[in-house]
Amino acid sequence: MSQHVVDRDQAAAVSAAFDHTLAPESPAPQALSDLYRRERAGMVRLAHLMCGSNETACDIVHEAFIRLQRNWSSATDPRAYLRQIVVNLCRAHHRRSAVERRHASVSSVPPLYLAPEMDETWHALATLSPKRRVALVLRYYEDLSIEDVAKVMGCRVGTAKSLIHRGLASLRQELQ
Amino acid sequence: MNDPFEEQLRSTFRQVAQQTTTTHDLGMPPPSPRPSRSRRLIATGALSVLALVGVGALVVTRGDEPQTVRAAAGDSATAPETTVPSIGAALANVCANASGATSSSSAMQEMMDKLCAGGGLAAVNPLAACGIEAGAIRDLLSPLMADLEPLLAELKVVFAEFEPRIRAITDDPATKAKIELALPLLRARLEGLADPANRPDLSDPAVRQKLLDDLEAGMAPLANDAELKAKFEAIGNDLRARLEGLADTPDAQALKTKIEIFGTDPAFRTQAEALFEKVKDCKPR
């Protein structure tokens, strides 16, 4: 019955398992473990917004932490690096599942309980191209500057600006 | 000035993010299809009323030990028994948790310390003067208490989720300054209530009304602050959406059905109506 309570228990178990896997060979187990506890939930939310699926978001973030662990020594800002990995994995997920997404209906995703106008906006987001969607999430959820959006997405500032502008225009059109 | 459309997009992201579960729902049954909006509103209403009545039941009853209560309807000899925490235990819990809730130097912390040290809150029972027995509401609802418990636990989880957002507002330096301005009045009023020697006569409706009016006037600068109001309204909207989601859970639906059945019990109706009449007469104004 209590999904959130169950999730918390599961989160604790996953966190403990993560600690265990990091223990002997990790270059900075404690710091990485702390980062995992601190950032995991936020990264899952970010990934959910970018890829549209809660379950995929959990997979992506888990994978992102594993990649971060491998490259821990080269990460000067681990949180920013982690976010970069999550964004890249979401975009890779979009590329891999492009065909699947074209044929999948939005209703196959577990329902969210949103106010009607927000429900429409969320569904309209699914019609955007992955790049535009990612740009909008980084700009309006993460509150990044356009320069930072460009940096995270690995594109020029003008491109990021264009993705955001066109993303908003497409959404407006979809919602009209 | 932000574009309203961009604001709507931000709100949508925030709402979806709040409903994101951060682990796989392994072993969980698939969610049931979404009921209509009107059904959800009815369920939310029923749940909210029940939660308020449940809290009210705890507030009007007090004691220092956990109490065993009997079902209100039917033969008391065969009625089921349920152990529920006393209001004294609930207040002790609030006081135990209050020490870590805010910075130890804050005015709010000082106020909580004084109230908890005096133990004055536990002695307040304004409904007793109106002939309402301690435990009356709790006894009346005791057959539903076991079903209410998991939902109250869910509510606690929901409020814990919103706590950081509320804290972000109250910790904002500009808001903090406004709160600190309004705090002395609130502190004086609560300290007055906690002091048995100087406590006003709460059995007098005029005294209770004056207390409410004074508090309302004192809190007006905060309550009428447009910026603050907008922030809390945004949280309120999100919270409503979460509560609507909660009302759709199988537990809530089962409780709603049980309430509907329970509400048709003649013994319950007679007792509930009698209690309602007493509470109605006890209200200020």
Coordinates of C-alpha atoms in Angstrom, one line a residue:
Chain A
M1 CA 0.0 0.0 0.0
S2 CA 2.5 2.6 1.1
Q3 CA 4.6 3.1 -2.1
H4 CA 6.6 6.0 -0.7
V5 CA 7.4 4.1 2.5
V6 CA 8.4 1.0 0.5
D7 CA 10.5 3.3 -1.8
R8 CA 12.4 4.6 1.2
D9 CA 13.2 1.1 2.5
Q10 CA 14.3 0.1 -1.0
A11 CA 16.4 3.3 -1.3
A12 CA 18.2 2.4 1.9
A13 CA 18.8 -1.1 0.7
V14 CA 20.1 0.1 -2.7
S15 CA 22.3 2.7 -0.9
A16 CA 23.8 0.0 1.3
A17 CA 24.4 -2.3 -1.7
F18 CA 26.1 0.6 -3.4
D19 CA 28.4 1.2 -0.4
H20 CA 29.2 -2.5 -0.4
T21 CA 30.2 -2.6 -4.1
L22 CA 32.3 0.5 -3.7
A23 CA 34.2 -0.7 -0.6
P24 CA 37.6 -2.1 -1.6
E25 CA 38.6 -0.8 -5.0
S26 CA 36.9 2.6 -5.2
P27 CA 39.3 5.6 -5.4
A28 CA 37.1 7.7 -3.1
P29 CA 34.4 5.5 -1.6
Q30 CA 33.2 7.7 1.1
A31 CA 32.9 10.8 -1.1
L32 CA 31.1 8.9 -3.8
S33 CA 28.9 7.2 -1.3
D34 CA 27.9 10.6 0.2
L35 CA 27.3 12.0 -3.3
Y36 CA 25.1 9.0 -4.1
R37 CA 23.0 9.6 -1.0
R38 CA 22.8 13.3 -1.6
E39 CA 22.2 13.5 -5.3
R40 CA 20.6 10.2 -6.3
A41 CA 16.9 11.3 -5.8
G42 CA 17.5 14.6 -7.5
M43 CA 19.1 13.0 -10.5
V44 CA 16.3 10.5 -10.8
R45 CA 13.8 13.4 -10.9
L46 CA 15.9 15.1 -13.6
A47 CA 16.2 12.0 -15.7
H48 CA 12.5 11.3 -15.3
L49 CA 11.7 14.8 -16.7
M50 CA 14.1 14.3 -19.6
C51 CA 13.2 10.8 -20.6
G52 CA 9.6 10.7 -19.5
S53 CA 9.8 7.4 -17.6
N54 CA 10.4 6.9 -13.9
E55 CA 11.7 3.4 -14.3
T56 CA 14.2 4.3 -17.1
A57 CA 15.3 7.3 -15.0
C58 CA 16.2 4.9 -12.1
D59 CA 18.2 2.7 -14.5
I60 CA 20.0 5.7 -16.0
V61 CA 21.0 7.2 -12.7
H62 CA 22.3 3.9 -11.5
E63 CA 24.4 3.6 -14.6
A64 CA 25.5 7.1 -14.3
F65 CA 26.9 6.5 -10.8
I66 CA 28.8 3.4 -12.1
R67 CA 30.4 5.5 -14.8
L68 CA 31.2 8.2 -12.4
Q69 CA 32.9 5.7 -10.1
R70 CA 35.1 4.6 -13.1
N71 CA 36.1 8.1 -13.8
W72 CA 36.1 9.5 -10.3
S73 CA 39.7 10.6 -10.4
S74 CA 39.2 12.8 -13.5
A75 CA 36.0 14.4 -12.1
T76 CA 36.8 17.9 -10.8
D77 CA 33.2 18.7 -10.1
P78 CA 31.6 15.3 -9.4
R79 CA 28.0 16.7 -9.3
A80 CA 28.3 18.5 -12.6
Y81 CA 30.0 15.5 -14.1
L82 CA 27.2 13.2 -12.8
R83 CA 24.6 15.5 -14.3
Q84 CA 26.5 15.5 -17.6
I85 CA 26.5 11.7 -17.6
V86 CA 22.7 11.6 -16.8
V87 CA 22.0 14.0 -19.6
N88 CA 24.1 12.0 -22.1
L89 CA 22.5 8.7 -21.0
C90 CA 19.0 10.2 -21.4
R91 CA 19.9 11.4 -24.9
A92 CA 21.4 8.0 -25.8
H93 CA 18.2 6.4 -24.4
H94 CA 16.1 8.6 -26.7
R95 CA 18.3 7.7 -29.7
R96 CA 18.1 3.9 -29.0
S97 CA 14.3 3.9 -28.4
A98 CA 13.3 6.3 -31.1
V99 CA 11.3 3.6 -33.0
E100 CA 9.8 2.3 -29.8
R101 CA 8.7 5.8 -28.8
R102 CA 7.1 6.4 -32.1
H103 CA 4.8 3.4 -31.5
A104 CA 4.3 3.6 -27.8
S105 CA 1.3 5.4 -26.5
V106 CA 1.8 7.9 -23.6
S107 CA -0.8 5.9 -21.7
S108 CA 1.6 3.0 -21.3
V109 CA 3.5 5.2 -18.8
P110 CA 2.3 5.0 -15.2
P111 CA -0.2 7.8 -14.5
L112 CA 0.9 11.0 -12.7
Y113 CA -1.6 13.1 -10.7
L114 CA -1.3 16.5 -12.1
A115 CA -3.6 19.5 -12.4
P116 CA -5.3 19.4 -15.8
E117 CA -3.3 22.2 -17.4
M118 CA 0.0 20.7 -16.2
D119 CA -1.2 17.2 -17.3
E120 CA -1.6 18.7 -20.8
T121 CA 1.9 20.3 -20.7
W122 CA 3.5 17.0 -19.6
H123 CA 1.9 15.1 -22.4
A124 CA 2.9 17.9 -24.9
L125 CA 6.5 17.6 -23.7
A126 CA 6.5 14.0 -25.1
T127 CA 6.0 15.3 -28.6
L128 CA 9.2 17.4 -28.5
S129 CA 12.4 16.2 -30.0
P130 CA 14.8 14.8 -27.3
K131 CA 17.2 17.7 -27.6
R132 CA 14.5 20.4 -27.2
R133 CA 13.1 18.5 -24.2
V134 CA 16.5 18.2 -22.5
A135 CA 17.2 21.9 -23.1
L136 CA 13.9 22.9 -21.6
V137 CA 14.4 20.7 -18.5
L138 CA 17.8 22.0 -17.9
R139 CA 16.7 25.6 -18.4
Y140 CA 13.3 25.5 -16.5
Y141 CA 13.8 22.7 -13.9
E142 CA 17.5 22.9 -13.2
D143 CA 17.4 26.7 -13.7
L144 CA 20.7 26.7 -15.6
S145 CA 21.8 29.8 -17.6
I146 CA 21.7 29.4 -21.4
E147 CA 25.5 29.2 -21.3
D148 CA 25.4 26.3 -18.8
V149 CA 22.7 24.5 -20.8
A150 CA 25.0 24.7 -23.8
K151 CA 27.9 23.4 -21.8
V152 CA 26.0 20.5 -20.4
M153 CA 24.6 19.6 -23.8
G154 CA 27.9 20.0 -25.5
C155 CA 26.7 22.6 -28.1
R156 CA 27.1 26.3 -28.8
V157 CA 25.3 29.0 -26.9
G158 CA 23.3 30.0 -30.0
T159 CA 22.2 26.4 -30.5
A160 CA 21.1 26.1 -26.9
K161 CA 19.1 29.3 -27.2
S162 CA 17.5 28.1 -30.4
L163 CA 16.6 24.7 -28.8
I164 CA 14.9 26.5 -25.9
H165 CA 13.1 29.0 -28.1
R166 CA 11.9 26.4 -30.6
G167 CA 11.0 24.0 -27.8
L168 CA 8.8 26.6 -26.1
A169 CA 7.2 27.5 -29.5
S170 CA 6.4 23.8 -30.2
L171 CA 4.9 23.4 -26.8
R172 CA 2.7 26.5 -27.2
Q173 CA 1.6 25.2 -30.6
E174 CA 0.8 21.8 -29.2
L175 CA -1.2 23.2 -26.3
Q176 CA -3.3 25.5 -28.5
Chain B
M1 CA 8.3 39.6 -15.1
N2 CA 8.3 35.9 -16.0
D3 CA 6.3 34.6 -18.9
P4 CA 3.2 32.7 -17.5
F5 CA 3.8 29.9 -19.9
E6 CA 7.4 29.4 -18.7
E7 CA 6.0 29.5 -15.1
Q8 CA 3.5 26.8 -16.0
L9 CA 6.3 24.7 -17.5
R10 CA 8.4 25.1 -14.3
S11 CA 5.3 24.1 -12.1
T12 CA 4.7 21.1 -14.3
F13 CA 8.4 20.0 -13.9
R14 CA 8.2 20.5 -10.2
Q15 CA 4.9 18.5 -9.9
V16 CA 6.2 15.6 -11.9
A17 CA 9.5 15.7 -10.0
Q18 CA 7.6 15.4 -6.7
Q19 CA 5.8 12.4 -7.9
T20 CA 9.0 10.7 -9.2
T21 CA 9.8 7.6 -7.1
T22 CA 13.5 7.1 -6.8
T23 CA 13.6 3.4 -6.9
H24 CA 12.0 0.7 -9.0
D25 CA 8.6 -0.3 -7.8
L26 CA 9.6 -3.9 -7.6
G27 CA 6.7 -6.1 -6.6
M28 CA 4.2 -3.3 -6.5
P29 CA 0.9 -3.9 -8.3
P30 CA 0.2 -1.7 -11.4
P31 CA -1.6 1.5 -10.6
S32 CA -5.4 1.5 -11.0
P33 CA -6.8 3.6 -13.9
R34 CA -7.3 7.2 -12.9
P35 CA -10.8 8.0 -11.6
S36 CA -12.7 11.0 -12.8
R37 CA -11.9 14.4 -11.3
S38 CA -15.2 14.6 -9.5
R39 CA -14.6 11.2 -7.9
R40 CA -11.1 12.3 -6.8
L41 CA -12.4 15.5 -5.3
I42 CA -15.1 13.7 -3.4
A43 CA -12.6 11.2 -2.1
T44 CA -10.2 13.9 -1.2
G45 CA -12.9 15.8 0.7
A46 CA -14.0 12.7 2.6
L47 CA -10.4 11.9 3.4
S48 CA -9.5 15.4 4.5
V49 CA -12.6 15.7 6.8
L50 CA -11.8 12.3 8.3
A51 CA -8.2 13.3 8.9
L52 CA -9.3 16.6 10.5
V53 CA -11.8 14.7 12.7
G54 CA -9.1 12.2 13.6
V55 CA -6.8 14.9 14.7
G56 CA -9.7 16.6 16.5
A57 CA -10.3 13.4 18.3
L58 CA -6.8 13.4 19.6
V59 CA -6.9 17.1 20.5
V60 CA -10.0 16.9 22.6
T61 CA -8.9 13.9 24.6
R62 CA -6.0 13.9 26.8
G63 CA -4.3 11.9 29.4
D64 CA -0.8 10.8 30.4
E65 CA -1.1 7.1 29.5
P66 CA -2.1 5.3 26.3
Q67 CA -5.8 4.6 26.6
T68 CA -7.9 1.6 25.5
V69 CA -11.1 2.7 23.9
R70 CA -14.2 0.8 23.1
A71 CA -16.4 1.0 20.0
A72 CA -19.1 3.5 20.5
A73 CA -21.8 1.5 19.0
G74 CA -23.2 -1.9 20.1
D75 CA -22.6 -3.9 23.3
S76 CA -19.6 -2.6 25.2
A77 CA -18.8 -6.1 26.5
T78 CA -18.3 -7.5 23.0
A79 CA -17.1 -4.4 21.3
P80 CA -13.6 -4.5 19.8
E81 CA -10.8 -2.8 21.7
T82 CA -8.1 -0.6 20.1
T83 CA -5.1 1.1 21.8
V84 CA -4.5 4.6 20.6
P85 CA -1.9 7.1 21.8
S86 CA -3.0 9.7 24.3
I87 CA -2.7 13.4 23.5
G88 CA -0.1 13.7 26.3
A89 CA 2.0 11.2 24.4
A90 CA 1.4 13.0 21.2
L91 CA 2.5 16.4 22.7
A92 CA 5.5 14.7 24.3
N93 CA 6.5 13.5 20.9
V94 CA 6.1 17.0 19.4
C95 CA 8.2 18.4 22.2
A96 CA 10.8 15.6 21.7
N97 CA 11.1 16.4 18.0
A98 CA 10.9 20.2 18.4
S99 CA 14.4 20.4 19.8
G100 CA 15.9 19.5 16.4
A101 CA 13.4 21.2 14.2
T102 CA 14.9 24.7 14.2
S103 CA 18.1 26.5 15.1
S104 CA 18.6 26.5 18.8
S105 CA 19.0 30.3 18.8
S106 CA 15.9 31.1 17.0
A107 CA 12.9 32.8 18.6
M108 CA 10.7 30.0 17.5
Q109 CA 12.9 27.4 19.3
E110 CA 12.8 29.5 22.5
M111 CA 9.0 29.6 22.3
M112 CA 8.7 25.8 21.7
D113 CA 11.1 25.2 24.7
K114 CA 8.9 27.3 27.0
L115 CA 5.7 25.6 25.9
C116 CA 7.1 22.2 26.2
A117 CA 8.8 22.9 29.5
G118 CA 5.6 24.3 31.0
G119 CA 3.5 21.4 29.8
G120 CA 0.7 24.0 29.6
L121 CA -0.6 22.9 26.2
A122 CA -1.6 19.5 27.4
A123 CA -3.9 21.1 30.0
V124 CA -6.0 23.0 27.5
N125 CA -9.4 21.4 26.7
P126 CA -11.7 24.1 25.6
L127 CA -14.5 21.7 24.6
A128 CA -14.8 20.3 28.2
A129 CA -16.7 23.4 29.2
C130 CA -19.4 22.6 26.7
G131 CA -20.1 19.2 28.2
I132 CA -18.1 17.2 25.7
E133 CA -16.6 14.3 27.5
A134 CA -12.9 13.6 27.0
G135 CA -12.7 10.8 24.4
A136 CA -16.1 11.3 23.0
I137 CA -15.0 11.8 19.4
R138 CA -12.3 9.2 19.7
D139 CA -14.7 6.6 21.0
L140 CA -17.1 7.5 18.2
L141 CA -14.5 6.9 15.6
S142 CA -12.7 4.0 17.2
P143 CA -14.0 1.4 14.7
L144 CA -12.3 3.4 11.9
M145 CA -9.0 4.1 13.8
A146 CA -7.2 1.0 12.5
D147 CA -8.1 2.0 8.9
L148 CA -7.2 5.6 9.4
E149 CA -3.7 4.8 10.7
P150 CA -2.0 3.8 7.4
L151 CA -3.5 6.9 5.8
L152 CA -2.2 9.2 8.5
A153 CA 1.3 7.5 7.9
E154 CA 0.9 8.4 4.2
L155 CA -0.1 11.9 5.1
K156 CA 3.0 12.2 7.3
V157 CA 5.2 11.1 4.3
V158 CA 3.5 13.7 2.0
F159 CA 4.0 16.5 4.5
A160 CA 7.6 15.4 5.0
E161 CA 8.1 15.8 1.2
F162 CA 6.7 19.4 1.3
E163 CA 8.6 20.4 4.4
P164 CA 11.8 21.4 2.5
R165 CA 9.8 23.7 0.2
I166 CA 8.1 25.4 3.1
R167 CA 11.4 25.7 4.9
A168 CA 13.0 27.3 1.8
I169 CA 10.3 30.0 2.1
T170 CA 10.6 30.5 5.8
D171 CA 14.4 30.5 5.7
D172 CA 14.5 33.2 3.0
P173 CA 16.0 36.2 4.8
A174 CA 13.3 38.6 3.6
T175 CA 10.5 36.3 4.7
K176 CA 12.4 35.6 8.0
A177 CA 12.4 39.3 8.8
K178 CA 8.7 39.5 8.2
I179 CA 8.1 36.5 10.4
E180 CA 10.3 37.8 13.2
L181 CA 8.2 41.0 13.2
A182 CA 5.0 39.1 13.7
L183 CA 6.4 36.6 16.1
P184 CA 6.4 38.6 19.4
L185 CA 2.6 38.8 19.3
L186 CA 2.2 35.1 18.6
R187 CA 4.7 34.2 21.3
A188 CA 3.0 36.4 23.8
R189 CA -0.4 34.8 23.0
L190 CA 0.9 31.2 23.2
E191 CA 2.8 31.9 26.4
G192 CA -0.4 33.3 27.9
L193 CA -2.2 30.1 27.0
A194 CA 0.6 27.9 28.4
D195 CA 0.7 29.7 31.8
P196 CA -2.0 28.1 34.1
A197 CA -2.0 31.1 36.4
N198 CA -2.8 33.7 33.7
R199 CA -4.6 31.5 31.2
P200 CA -7.8 33.3 29.9
D201 CA -11.1 31.6 30.5
L202 CA -11.5 29.6 27.3
S203 CA -15.0 28.4 28.2
D204 CA -16.2 32.0 27.5
P205 CA -17.0 32.2 23.7
A206 CA -16.3 36.0 23.8
V207 CA -12.8 35.3 25.2
R208 CA -12.1 32.7 22.5
Q209 CA -13.3 35.0 19.8
K210 CA -11.2 37.9 21.0
L211 CA -8.2 35.6 21.1
L212 CA -8.8 34.6 17.4
D213 CA -9.4 38.3 16.4
D214 CA -6.2 39.4 18.1
L215 CA -4.2 36.7 16.4
E216 CA -5.7 37.5 13.1
A217 CA -4.9 41.2 13.4
G218 CA -1.4 40.4 14.5
M219 CA -0.7 38.0 11.7
A220 CA -2.3 40.3 9.0
P221 CA 1.0 41.7 7.7
L222 CA 2.1 38.1 7.0
A223 CA -1.3 36.9 5.8
N224 CA -1.8 39.8 3.4
D225 CA 1.7 39.7 1.9
A226 CA 1.1 39.1 -1.8
E227 CA 4.5 37.6 -2.5
L228 CA 4.3 35.2 0.4
K229 CA 0.7 34.4 -0.4
A230 CA 1.7 33.5 -4.0
K231 CA 4.5 31.2 -2.8
F232 CA 2.3 29.4 -0.3
E233 CA -0.5 29.1 -2.9
A234 CA 1.9 27.4 -5.3
I235 CA 2.8 24.9 -2.6
G236 CA -0.9 24.5 -1.7
N237 CA -1.7 23.7 -5.3
D238 CA 1.0 21.0 -5.4
L239 CA -0.1 19.7 -2.1
R240 CA -3.7 19.4 -3.3
A241 CA -2.6 17.4 -6.3
R242 CA -0.6 15.0 -4.0
L243 CA -3.6 14.7 -1.6
E244 CA -5.8 13.9 -4.6
G245 CA -3.3 11.2 -5.6
L246 CA -3.4 9.9 -2.0
A247 CA -7.2 9.8 -2.1
D248 CA -7.0 7.5 -5.1
T249 CA -5.0 4.9 -3.3
P250 CA -6.7 1.5 -2.6
D251 CA -6.4 2.3 1.2
A252 CA -8.3 5.5 0.9
Q253 CA -10.9 4.0 -1.4
A254 CA -11.4 1.2 1.1
L255 CA -11.7 3.7 3.9
K256 CA -14.2 5.7 2.0
T257 CA -16.4 2.7 1.4
K258 CA -16.1 1.8 5.1
I259 CA -17.1 5.3 6.1
E260 CA -20.1 5.2 3.8
I261 CA -21.2 1.9 5.4
F262 CA -20.4 3.1 8.9
G263 CA -22.4 6.3 8.3
T264 CA -25.6 4.4 7.8
D265 CA -25.3 2.7 11.3
P266 CA -28.3 4.2 13.3
A267 CA -26.4 4.0 16.6
F268 CA -23.5 6.0 15.1
R269 CA -25.8 8.5 13.5
T270 CA -27.5 9.2 16.8
Q271 CA -24.3 9.7 18.7
A272 CA -22.7 11.7 15.9
E273 CA -25.7 14.0 15.7
A274 CA -25.7 14.6 19.4
L275 CA -22.0 15.3 19.5
F276 CA -22.3 17.6 16.5
E277 CA -25.0 19.7 18.3
K278 CA -22.7 20.1 21.3
V279 CA -19.7 21.1 19.2
K280 CA -21.9 23.5 17.2
D281 CA -23.0 25.3 20.4
C282 CA -19.5 25.4 21.6
K283 CA -18.1 27.3 18.6
P284 CA -17.2 30.9 19.0
R285 CA -19.9 33.2 17.6

